[in-house]
Amino acid sequence: MTSPVGDSRRRKLGDGFRVTPLHQAQREKELGNAAYKRKEFPAALEHYTRAEQLDPTNMTYVTNQAAVYFEMGNYEQCRTLCERAIELGRENREDYRQIAKAYARIGNSYLREERYKDAIHFYNKSLAEHRTPDVLKKCQQAEKILKEQERLAYIDPDLALEEKNKGNECFQRGDYPQAMRHYSEAIRRNPNEARLYSNRAACYTKLLEFPLALKDCEECIRLEPTFIKGYTRKAAALEAMRDYTKAMEVYQRALDLDPTCKEAAEGQRRCLRAQQQRSEPPEELRRRALADPEVQQIMGDPAMRLILEQMQKDPQALSEHLKNPLIAQKIQKLMDVGLIAIR
């Protein structure tokens, strides 16, 4: 057999050359590659096995065998060979890129079996050895599928109802942060139940988290377009943000669904009055607000004045104060009369 490789793979004997085991192993690998491309897997496996026997320190011949078993659908044997190849590569200080390929092939075998958690584990091992875009993409794909599987497995309408009831109890006693947490858990347990988003939106409104309230109301409306509360709570959040024009539009959508909706009709009237008052000078608005006995009582409370000063210096302090239902109610009153604004 003549040799295409360099002199390092030949041993000179007299005037001729003798083919070395390393050269023979390379030749067997080439024959195996040709058979692999033709999908003649038993023949490819035979050549790769001979190559390993001739050069037992080269992990490539073992990973080639693993590739054949992968294509034949024998993923367990593929993984066994990859693990052996990695061990062999470590012993012989093989290029880290070859180690990474073996780990990636194990990941691919688990991906084929839809064992996504195992696939992610070995893809990460591969990426730790050598980061390649292909392996990173497959790892992210497996993570996405696994996350969705876990989300779907978590769904339980009965547990969602339990969490909703707990949320209702907390809401009724004014513990809005805890109510919000129960509603959030209910949503994770039953993400397609529109009314859960409406309930959580009510909590966010009480906590003056109006953008979050709007987001939940929009999801509620998307899931159940005929549910009136989705519109009235969205409009209430817009009203609290002093976006009266949009608020009136949403109240009108509620009235289109139910012309007898008292909450929507009263909301529209409030927004209209607020728009009219907006045209008044700020001094007149303040005078009118301070003439309200309830406002006078709030502003005369030293504790409330201290809280308002803290809110001016540190807006983050607001979230903590809103955990107290009585303080939240007073802040809402000051917002309603236009003495304070929170965006």
PDB file of N, CA and C in Angstrom, residues 154-250:
ATOM      1  N   TYR A 154     -46.816  23.250  34.993  1.00  0.00           N
ATOM      2  CA  TYR A 154     -47.174  23.956  36.228  1.00  0.00           C
ATOM      3  C   TYR A 154     -48.658  24.334  36.270  1.00  0.00           C
ATOM      4  N   ILE A 155     -49.297  24.334  35.116  1.00  0.00           N
ATOM      5  CA  ILE A 155     -50.699  24.770  35.038  1.00  0.00           C
ATOM      6  C   ILE A 155     -51.604  23.807  35.812  1.00  0.00           C
ATOM      7  N   ASP A 156     -52.438  24.392  36.682  1.00  0.00           N
ATOM      8  CA  ASP A 156     -53.378  23.603  37.487  1.00  0.00           C
ATOM      9  C   ASP A 156     -54.537  24.526  37.879  1.00  0.00           C
ATOM     10  N   PRO A 157     -55.647  24.482  37.146  1.00  0.00           N
ATOM     11  CA  PRO A 157     -56.773  25.390  37.413  1.00  0.00           C
ATOM     12  C   PRO A 157     -57.314  25.313  38.838  1.00  0.00           C
ATOM     13  N   ASP A 158     -57.270  24.126  39.439  1.00  0.00           N
ATOM     14  CA  ASP A 158     -57.780  23.994  40.810  1.00  0.00           C
ATOM     15  C   ASP A 158     -56.911  24.771  41.799  1.00  0.00           C
ATOM     16  N   LEU A 159     -55.589  24.650  41.651  1.00  0.00           N
ATOM     17  CA  LEU A 159     -54.685  25.407  42.515  1.00  0.00           C
ATOM     18  C   LEU A 159     -54.780  26.906  42.222  1.00  0.00           C
ATOM     19  N   ALA A 160     -55.035  27.236  40.959  1.00  0.00           N
ATOM     20  CA  ALA A 160     -55.206  28.646  40.594  1.00  0.00           C
ATOM     21  C   ALA A 160     -56.406  29.246  41.329  1.00  0.00           C
ATOM     22  N   LEU A 161     -57.480  28.471  41.413  1.00  0.00           N
ATOM     23  CA  LEU A 161     -58.680  28.955  42.108  1.00  0.00           C
ATOM     24  C   LEU A 161     -58.396  29.164  43.599  1.00  0.00           C
ATOM     25  N   GLU A 162     -57.610  28.262  44.179  1.00  0.00           N
ATOM     26  CA  GLU A 162     -57.245  28.425  45.594  1.00  0.00           C
ATOM     27  C   GLU A 162     -56.467  29.716  45.805  1.00  0.00           C
ATOM     28  N   GLU A 163     -55.516  29.977  44.914  1.00  0.00           N
ATOM     29  CA  GLU A 163     -54.717  31.197  45.032  1.00  0.00           C
ATOM     30  C   GLU A 163     -55.572  32.447  44.803  1.00  0.00           C
ATOM     31  N   LYS A 164     -56.510  32.346  43.888  1.00  0.00           N
ATOM     32  CA  LYS A 164     -57.406  33.476  43.632  1.00  0.00           C
ATOM     33  C   LYS A 164     -58.223  33.798  44.880  1.00  0.00           C
ATOM     34  N   ASN A 165     -58.749  32.768  45.540  1.00  0.00           N
ATOM     35  CA  ASN A 165     -59.543  32.983  46.753  1.00  0.00           C
ATOM     36  C   ASN A 165     -58.704  33.612  47.862  1.00  0.00           C
ATOM     37  N   LYS A 166     -57.460  33.164  47.988  1.00  0.00           N
ATOM     38  CA  LYS A 166     -56.557  33.770  48.978  1.00  0.00           C
ATOM     39  C   LYS A 166     -56.303  35.236  48.636  1.00  0.00           C
ATOM     40  N   GLY A 167     -56.147  35.501  47.329  1.00  0.00           N
ATOM     41  CA  GLY A 167     -55.945  36.880  46.893  1.00  0.00           C
ATOM     42  C   GLY A 167     -57.144  37.750  47.210  1.00  0.00           C
ATOM     43  N   ASN A 168     -58.339  37.208  46.999  1.00  0.00           N
ATOM     44  CA  ASN A 168     -59.559  37.966  47.303  1.00  0.00           C
ATOM     45  C   ASN A 168     -59.642  38.327  48.789  1.00  0.00           C
ATOM     46  N   GLU A 169     -59.267  37.364  49.626  1.00  0.00           N
ATOM     47  CA  GLU A 169     -59.295  37.622  51.073  1.00  0.00           C
ATOM     48  C   GLU A 169     -58.320  38.736  51.445  1.00  0.00           C
ATOM     49  N   CYS A 170     -57.123  38.679  50.895  1.00  0.00           N
ATOM     50  CA  CYS A 170     -56.120  39.718  51.184  1.00  0.00           C
ATOM     51  C   CYS A 170     -56.577  41.077  50.658  1.00  0.00           C
ATOM     52  N   PHE A 171     -57.185  41.075  49.481  1.00  0.00           N
ATOM     53  CA  PHE A 171     -57.648  42.329  48.876  1.00  0.00           C
ATOM     54  C   PHE A 171     -58.730  42.970  49.756  1.00  0.00           C
ATOM     55  N   GLN A 172     -59.650  42.142  50.251  1.00  0.00           N
ATOM     56  CA  GLN A 172     -60.760  42.668  51.061  1.00  0.00           C
ATOM     57  C   GLN A 172     -60.283  43.294  52.368  1.00  0.00           C
ATOM     58  N   ARG A 173     -59.180  42.792  52.902  1.00  0.00           N
ATOM     59  CA  ARG A 173     -58.685  43.394  54.142  1.00  0.00           C
ATOM     60  C   ARG A 173     -57.601  44.444  53.879  1.00  0.00           C
ATOM     61  N   GLY A 174     -57.401  44.775  52.621  1.00  0.00           N
ATOM     62  CA  GLY A 174     -56.508  45.872  52.269  1.00  0.00           C
ATOM     63  C   GLY A 174     -55.042  45.506  52.174  1.00  0.00           C
ATOM     64  N   ASP A 175     -54.732  44.215  52.176  1.00  0.00           N
ATOM     65  CA  ASP A 175     -53.334  43.786  52.040  1.00  0.00           C
ATOM     66  C   ASP A 175     -53.056  43.574  50.555  1.00  0.00           C
ATOM     67  N   TYR A 176     -52.876  44.673  49.842  1.00  0.00           N
ATOM     68  CA  TYR A 176     -52.742  44.605  48.384  1.00  0.00           C
ATOM     69  C   TYR A 176     -51.459  43.933  47.905  1.00  0.00           C
ATOM     70  N   PRO A 177     -50.310  44.149  48.559  1.00  0.00           N
ATOM     71  CA  PRO A 177     -49.095  43.451  48.102  1.00  0.00           C
ATOM     72  C   PRO A 177     -49.237  41.929  48.168  1.00  0.00           C
ATOM     73  N   GLN A 178     -49.827  41.439  49.279  1.00  0.00           N
ATOM     74  CA  GLN A 178     -49.992  39.993  49.411  1.00  0.00           C
ATOM     75  C   GLN A 178     -51.048  39.475  48.434  1.00  0.00           C
ATOM     76  N   ALA A 179     -52.095  40.253  48.225  1.00  0.00           N
ATOM     77  CA  ALA A 179     -53.118  39.872  47.253  1.00  0.00           C
ATOM     78  C   ALA A 179     -52.505  39.756  45.863  1.00  0.00           C
ATOM     79  N   MET A 180     -51.643  40.711  45.525  1.00  0.00           N
ATOM     80  CA  MET A 180     -50.981  40.694  44.216  1.00  0.00           C
ATOM     81  C   MET A 180     -50.144  39.425  44.047  1.00  0.00           C
ATOM     82  N   ARG A 181     -49.465  39.003  45.111  1.00  0.00           N
ATOM     83  CA  ARG A 181     -48.642  37.797  45.023  1.00  0.00           C
ATOM     84  C   ARG A 181     -49.504  36.554  44.795  1.00  0.00           C
ATOM     85  N   HIS A 182     -50.655  36.496  45.473  1.00  0.00           N
ATOM     86  CA  HIS A 182     -51.546  35.345  45.265  1.00  0.00           C
ATOM     87  C   HIS A 182     -52.124  35.346  43.846  1.00  0.00           C
ATOM     88  N   TYR A 183     -52.514  36.504  43.362  1.00  0.00           N
ATOM     89  CA  TYR A 183     -53.046  36.577  41.996  1.00  0.00           C
ATOM     90  C   TYR A 183     -51.969  36.206  40.967  1.00  0.00           C
ATOM     91  N   SER A 184     -50.726  36.612  41.225  1.00  0.00           N
ATOM     92  CA  SER A 184     -49.633  36.273  40.304  1.00  0.00           C
ATOM     93  C   SER A 184     -49.426  34.766  40.250  1.00  0.00           C
ATOM     94  N   GLU A 185     -49.491  34.124  41.415  1.00  0.00           N
ATOM     95  CA  GLU A 185     -49.353  32.665  41.451  1.00  0.00           C
ATOM     96  C   GLU A 185     -50.535  32.008  40.743  1.00  0.00           C
ATOM     97  N   ALA A 186     -51.725  32.556  40.916  1.00  0.00           N
ATOM     98  CA  ALA A 186     -52.905  32.018  40.224  1.00  0.00           C
ATOM     99  C   ALA A 186     -52.737  32.123  38.715  1.00  0.00           C
ATOM    100  N   ILE A 187     -52.162  33.221  38.248  1.00  0.00           N
ATOM    101  CA  ILE A 187     -51.926  33.402  36.812  1.00  0.00           C
ATOM    102  C   ILE A 187     -50.937  32.372  36.292  1.00  0.00           C
ATOM    103  N   ARG A 188     -49.883  32.104  37.069  1.00  0.00           N
ATOM    104  CA  ARG A 188     -48.923  31.074  36.640  1.00  0.00           C
ATOM    105  C   ARG A 188     -49.594  29.700  36.567  1.00  0.00           C
ATOM    106  N   ARG A 189     -50.557  29.477  37.456  1.00  0.00           N
ATOM    107  CA  ARG A 189     -51.256  28.187  37.463  1.00  0.00           C
ATOM    108  C   ARG A 189     -52.334  28.093  36.378  1.00  0.00           C
ATOM    109  N   ASN A 190     -52.843  29.251  35.945  1.00  0.00           N
ATOM    110  CA  ASN A 190     -53.904  29.251  34.924  1.00  0.00           C
ATOM    111  C   ASN A 190     -53.777  30.528  34.089  1.00  0.00           C
ATOM    112  N   PRO A 191     -52.791  30.590  33.193  1.00  0.00           N
ATOM    113  CA  PRO A 191     -52.468  31.838  32.490  1.00  0.00           C
ATOM    114  C   PRO A 191     -53.504  32.307  31.473  1.00  0.00           C
ATOM    115  N   ASN A 192     -54.499  31.488  31.180  1.00  0.00           N
ATOM    116  CA  ASN A 192     -55.509  31.893  30.192  1.00  0.00           C
ATOM    117  C   ASN A 192     -56.820  32.338  30.826  1.00  0.00           C
ATOM    118  N   GLU A 193     -56.825  32.519  32.144  1.00  0.00           N
ATOM    119  CA  GLU A 193     -58.022  32.990  32.844  1.00  0.00           C
ATOM    120  C   GLU A 193     -57.983  34.513  32.921  1.00  0.00           C
ATOM    121  N   ALA A 194     -58.826  35.162  32.136  1.00  0.00           N
ATOM    122  CA  ALA A 194     -58.793  36.623  32.001  1.00  0.00           C
ATOM    123  C   ALA A 194     -59.018  37.349  33.317  1.00  0.00           C
ATOM    124  N   ARG A 195     -59.899  36.846  34.140  1.00  0.00           N
ATOM    125  CA  ARG A 195     -60.308  37.578  35.342  1.00  0.00           C
ATOM    126  C   ARG A 195     -59.192  37.677  36.379  1.00  0.00           C
ATOM    127  N   LEU A 196     -58.254  36.757  36.301  1.00  0.00           N
ATOM    128  CA  LEU A 196     -57.113  36.840  37.214  1.00  0.00           C
ATOM    129  C   LEU A 196     -56.277  38.082  36.929  1.00  0.00           C
ATOM    130  N   TYR A 197     -56.134  38.403  35.657  1.00  0.00           N
ATOM    131  CA  TYR A 197     -55.385  39.618  35.282  1.00  0.00           C
ATOM    132  C   TYR A 197     -56.133  40.870  35.740  1.00  0.00           C
ATOM    133  N   SER A 198     -57.448  40.819  35.640  1.00  0.00           N
ATOM    134  CA  SER A 198     -58.260  41.940  36.096  1.00  0.00           C
ATOM    135  C   SER A 198     -58.092  42.151  37.601  1.00  0.00           C
ATOM    136  N   ASN A 199     -58.081  41.034  38.352  1.00  0.00           N
ATOM    137  CA  ASN A 199     -57.903  41.131  39.808  1.00  0.00           C
ATOM    138  C   ASN A 199     -56.538  41.707  40.162  1.00  0.00           C
ATOM    139  N   ARG A 200     -55.519  41.211  39.460  1.00  0.00           N
ATOM    140  CA  ARG A 200     -54.183  41.725  39.775  1.00  0.00           C
ATOM    141  C   ARG A 200     -54.053  43.190  39.372  1.00  0.00           C
ATOM    142  N   ALA A 201     -54.726  43.577  38.286  1.00  0.00           N
ATOM    143  CA  ALA A 201     -54.715  44.984  37.874  1.00  0.00           C
ATOM    144  C   ALA A 201     -55.300  45.872  38.962  1.00  0.00           C
ATOM    145  N   ALA A 202     -56.342  45.376  39.646  1.00  0.00           N
ATOM    146  CA  ALA A 202     -56.940  46.145  40.737  1.00  0.00           C
ATOM    147  C   ALA A 202     -55.920  46.357  41.855  1.00  0.00           C
ATOM    148  N   CYS A 203     -55.113  45.324  42.121  1.00  0.00           N
ATOM    149  CA  CYS A 203     -54.053  45.461  43.140  1.00  0.00           C
ATOM    150  C   CYS A 203     -53.030  46.498  42.698  1.00  0.00           C
ATOM    151  N   TYR A 204     -52.590  46.394  41.460  1.00  0.00           N
ATOM    152  CA  TYR A 204     -51.586  47.344  40.967  1.00  0.00           C
ATOM    153  C   TYR A 204     -52.111  48.780  41.044  1.00  0.00           C
ATOM    154  N   THR A 205     -53.402  48.951  40.762  1.00  0.00           N
ATOM    155  CA  THR A 205     -53.979  50.295  40.841  1.00  0.00           C
ATOM    156  C   THR A 205     -53.955  50.797  42.285  1.00  0.00           C
ATOM    157  N   LYS A 206     -54.300  49.915  43.214  1.00  0.00           N
ATOM    158  CA  LYS A 206     -54.258  50.308  44.621  1.00  0.00           C
ATOM    159  C   LYS A 206     -52.834  50.654  45.069  1.00  0.00           C
ATOM    160  N   LEU A 207     -51.864  49.982  44.468  1.00  0.00           N
ATOM    161  CA  LEU A 207     -50.461  50.217  44.804  1.00  0.00           C
ATOM    162  C   LEU A 207     -49.846  51.329  43.944  1.00  0.00           C
ATOM    163  N   LEU A 208     -50.688  51.972  43.139  1.00  0.00           N
ATOM    164  CA  LEU A 208     -50.284  53.072  42.251  1.00  0.00           C
ATOM    165  C   LEU A 208     -49.267  52.643  41.203  1.00  0.00           C
ATOM    166  N   GLU A 209     -49.272  51.354  40.865  1.00  0.00           N
ATOM    167  CA  GLU A 209     -48.420  50.830  39.786  1.00  0.00           C
ATOM    168  C   GLU A 209     -49.252  50.806  38.502  1.00  0.00           C
ATOM    169  N   PHE A 210     -49.548  52.009  37.988  1.00  0.00           N
ATOM    170  CA  PHE A 210     -50.520  52.124  36.892  1.00  0.00           C
ATOM    171  C   PHE A 210     -50.066  51.482  35.582  1.00  0.00           C
ATOM    172  N   PRO A 211     -48.800  51.600  35.168  1.00  0.00           N
ATOM    173  CA  PRO A 211     -48.393  50.923  33.925  1.00  0.00           C
ATOM    174  C   PRO A 211     -48.577  49.405  34.002  1.00  0.00           C
ATOM    175  N   LEU A 212     -48.306  48.815  35.167  1.00  0.00           N
ATOM    176  CA  LEU A 212     -48.506  47.370  35.326  1.00  0.00           C
ATOM    177  C   LEU A 212     -49.994  47.028  35.305  1.00  0.00           C
ATOM    178  N   ALA A 213     -50.807  47.905  35.891  1.00  0.00           N
ATOM    179  CA  ALA A 213     -52.259  47.699  35.859  1.00  0.00           C
ATOM    180  C   ALA A 213     -52.775  47.721  34.420  1.00  0.00           C
ATOM    181  N   LEU A 214     -52.268  48.671  33.633  1.00  0.00           N
ATOM    182  CA  LEU A 214     -52.693  48.769  32.226  1.00  0.00           C
ATOM    183  C   LEU A 214     -52.320  47.501  31.463  1.00  0.00           C
ATOM    184  N   LYS A 215     -51.110  47.010  31.700  1.00  0.00           N
ATOM    185  CA  LYS A 215     -50.646  45.805  31.002  1.00  0.00           C
ATOM    186  C   LYS A 215     -51.541  44.618  31.313  1.00  0.00           C
ATOM    187  N   ASP A 216     -51.907  44.456  32.585  1.00  0.00           N
ATOM    188  CA  ASP A 216     -52.778  43.340  32.962  1.00  0.00           C
ATOM    189  C   ASP A 216     -54.179  43.499  32.378  1.00  0.00           C
ATOM    190  N   CYS A 217     -54.674  44.731  32.352  1.00  0.00           N
ATOM    191  CA  CYS A 217     -56.007  44.967  31.774  1.00  0.00           C
ATOM    192  C   CYS A 217     -56.022  44.640  30.278  1.00  0.00           C
ATOM    193  N   GLU A 218     -54.959  44.992  29.606  1.00  0.00           N
ATOM    194  CA  GLU A 218     -54.892  44.697  28.162  1.00  0.00           C
ATOM    195  C   GLU A 218     -54.866  43.204  27.911  1.00  0.00           C
ATOM    196  N   GLU A 219     -54.150  42.460  28.781  1.00  0.00           N
ATOM    197  CA  GLU A 219     -54.126  40.999  28.633  1.00  0.00           C
ATOM    198  C   GLU A 219     -55.497  40.415  28.952  1.00  0.00           C
ATOM    199  N   CYS A 220     -56.161  40.960  29.948  1.00  0.00           N
ATOM    200  CA  CYS A 220     -57.515  40.529  30.293  1.00  0.00           C
ATOM    201  C   CYS A 220     -58.464  40.717  29.109  1.00  0.00           C
ATOM    202  N   ILE A 221     -58.394  41.894  28.499  1.00  0.00           N
ATOM    203  CA  ILE A 221     -59.266  42.199  27.356  1.00  0.00           C
ATOM    204  C   ILE A 221     -58.945  41.290  26.168  1.00  0.00           C
ATOM    205  N   ARG A 222     -57.654  41.013  25.967  1.00  0.00           N
ATOM    206  CA  ARG A 222     -57.268  40.129  24.860  1.00  0.00           C
ATOM    207  C   ARG A 222     -57.860  38.731  25.048  1.00  0.00           C
ATOM    208  N   LEU A 223     -57.833  38.247  26.295  1.00  0.00           N
ATOM    209  CA  LEU A 223     -58.331  36.899  26.567  1.00  0.00           C
ATOM    210  C   LEU A 223     -59.854  36.824  26.582  1.00  0.00           C
ATOM    211  N   GLU A 224     -60.497  37.899  27.053  1.00  0.00           N
ATOM    212  CA  GLU A 224     -61.968  37.901  27.143  1.00  0.00           C
ATOM    213  C   GLU A 224     -62.486  39.292  26.779  1.00  0.00           C
ATOM    214  N   PRO A 225     -62.654  39.556  25.483  1.00  0.00           N
ATOM    215  CA  PRO A 225     -63.002  40.908  25.014  1.00  0.00           C
ATOM    216  C   PRO A 225     -64.346  41.428  25.503  1.00  0.00           C
ATOM    217  N   THR A 226     -65.195  40.573  26.035  1.00  0.00           N
ATOM    218  CA  THR A 226     -66.519  41.030  26.480  1.00  0.00           C
ATOM    219  C   THR A 226     -66.602  41.209  27.995  1.00  0.00           C
ATOM    220  N   PHE A 227     -65.495  41.060  28.695  1.00  0.00           N
ATOM    221  CA  PHE A 227     -65.486  41.183  30.147  1.00  0.00           C
ATOM    222  C   PHE A 227     -65.390  42.661  30.522  1.00  0.00           C
ATOM    223  N   ILE A 228     -66.458  43.209  31.095  1.00  0.00           N
ATOM    224  CA  ILE A 228     -66.567  44.645  31.371  1.00  0.00           C
ATOM    225  C   ILE A 228     -65.466  45.145  32.303  1.00  0.00           C
ATOM    226  N   LYS A 229     -65.149  44.358  33.339  1.00  0.00           N
ATOM    227  CA  LYS A 229     -64.171  44.816  34.333  1.00  0.00           C
ATOM    228  C   LYS A 229     -62.809  45.103  33.707  1.00  0.00           C
ATOM    229  N   GLY A 230     -62.482  44.369  32.653  1.00  0.00           N
ATOM    230  CA  GLY A 230     -61.206  44.630  31.984  1.00  0.00           C
ATOM    231  C   GLY A 230     -61.122  46.060  31.494  1.00  0.00           C
ATOM    232  N   TYR A 231     -62.250  46.583  30.977  1.00  0.00           N
ATOM    233  CA  TYR A 231     -62.286  47.949  30.445  1.00  0.00           C
ATOM    234  C   TYR A 231     -62.369  48.988  31.564  1.00  0.00           C
ATOM    235  N   THR A 232     -63.227  48.733  32.550  1.00  0.00           N
ATOM    236  CA  THR A 232     -63.387  49.746  33.601  1.00  0.00           C
ATOM    237  C   THR A 232     -62.117  49.899  34.433  1.00  0.00           C
ATOM    238  N   ARG A 233     -61.411  48.799  34.653  1.00  0.00           N
ATOM    239  CA  ARG A 233     -60.168  48.905  35.421  1.00  0.00           C
ATOM    240  C   ARG A 233     -59.048  49.530  34.589  1.00  0.00           C
ATOM    241  N   LYS A 234     -59.052  49.281  33.307  1.00  0.00           N
ATOM    242  CA  LYS A 234     -58.079  49.951  32.442  1.00  0.00           C
ATOM    243  C   LYS A 234     -58.350  51.453  32.425  1.00  0.00           C
ATOM    244  N   ALA A 235     -59.613  51.802  32.307  1.00  0.00           N
ATOM    245  CA  ALA A 235     -59.984  53.222  32.290  1.00  0.00           C
ATOM    246  C   ALA A 235     -59.643  53.885  33.620  1.00  0.00           C
ATOM    247  N   ALA A 236     -59.853  53.164  34.731  1.00  0.00           N
ATOM    248  CA  ALA A 236     -59.545  53.723  36.048  1.00  0.00           C
ATOM    249  C   ALA A 236     -58.054  54.002  36.196  1.00  0.00           C
ATOM    250  N   ALA A 237     -57.218  53.101  35.637  1.00  0.00           N
ATOM    251  CA  ALA A 237     -55.772  53.317  35.692  1.00  0.00           C
ATOM    252  C   ALA A 237     -55.381  54.543  34.869  1.00  0.00           C
ATOM    253  N   LEU A 238     -55.971  54.673  33.689  1.00  0.00           N
ATOM    254  CA  LEU A 238     -55.700  55.843  32.846  1.00  0.00           C
ATOM    255  C   LEU A 238     -56.180  57.122  33.522  1.00  0.00           C
ATOM    256  N   GLU A 239     -57.317  57.022  34.174  1.00  0.00           N
ATOM    257  CA  GLU A 239     -57.855  58.182  34.892  1.00  0.00           C
ATOM    258  C   GLU A 239     -56.908  58.591  36.021  1.00  0.00           C
ATOM    259  N   ALA A 240     -56.387  57.611  36.746  1.00  0.00           N
ATOM    260  CA  ALA A 240     -55.456  57.911  37.836  1.00  0.00           C
ATOM    261  C   ALA A 240     -54.170  58.542  37.314  1.00  0.00           C
ATOM    262  N   MET A 241     -53.810  58.194  36.079  1.00  0.00           N
ATOM    263  CA  MET A 241     -52.622  58.777  35.459  1.00  0.00           C
ATOM    264  C   MET A 241     -52.938  60.126  34.798  1.00  0.00           C
ATOM    265  N   ARG A 242     -54.197  60.568  34.950  1.00  0.00           N
ATOM    266  CA  ARG A 242     -54.679  61.836  34.403  1.00  0.00           C
ATOM    267  C   ARG A 242     -54.675  61.882  32.875  1.00  0.00           C
ATOM    268  N   ASP A 243     -54.774  60.708  32.275  1.00  0.00           N
ATOM    269  CA  ASP A 243     -54.934  60.646  30.818  1.00  0.00           C
ATOM    270  C   ASP A 243     -56.435  60.514  30.557  1.00  0.00           C
ATOM    271  N   TYR A 244     -57.138  61.636  30.788  1.00  0.00           N
ATOM    272  CA  TYR A 244     -58.602  61.601  30.811  1.00  0.00           C
ATOM    273  C   TYR A 244     -59.220  61.280  29.454  1.00  0.00           C
ATOM    274  N   THR A 245     -58.602  61.736  28.383  1.00  0.00           N
ATOM    275  CA  THR A 245     -59.165  61.476  27.050  1.00  0.00           C
ATOM    276  C   THR A 245     -59.185  59.984  26.758  1.00  0.00           C
ATOM    277  N   LYS A 246     -58.070  59.314  26.996  1.00  0.00           N
ATOM    278  CA  LYS A 246     -58.013  57.868  26.757  1.00  0.00           C
ATOM    279  C   LYS A 246     -58.920  57.125  27.730  1.00  0.00           C
ATOM    280  N   ALA A 247     -58.971  57.606  28.970  1.00  0.00           N
ATOM    281  CA  ALA A 247     -59.826  56.958  29.964  1.00  0.00           C
ATOM    282  C   ALA A 247     -61.286  56.992  29.531  1.00  0.00           C
ATOM    283  N   MET A 248     -61.733  58.147  29.023  1.00  0.00           N
ATOM    284  CA  MET A 248     -63.131  58.261  28.575  1.00  0.00           C
ATOM    285  C   MET A 248     -63.396  57.336  27.391  1.00  0.00           C
ATOM    286  N   GLU A 249     -62.410  57.170  26.513  1.00  0.00           N
ATOM    287  CA  GLU A 249     -62.577  56.261  25.373  1.00  0.00           C
ATOM    288  C   GLU A 249     -62.788  54.829  25.851  1.00  0.00           C
ATOM    289  N   VAL A 250     -62.017  54.431  26.872  1.00  0.00           N
ATOM    290  CA  VAL A 250     -62.133  53.061  27.374  1.00  0.00           C
ATOM    291  C   VAL A 250     -63.431  52.881  28.155  1.00  0.00           C
TER     292      VAL A 250
END
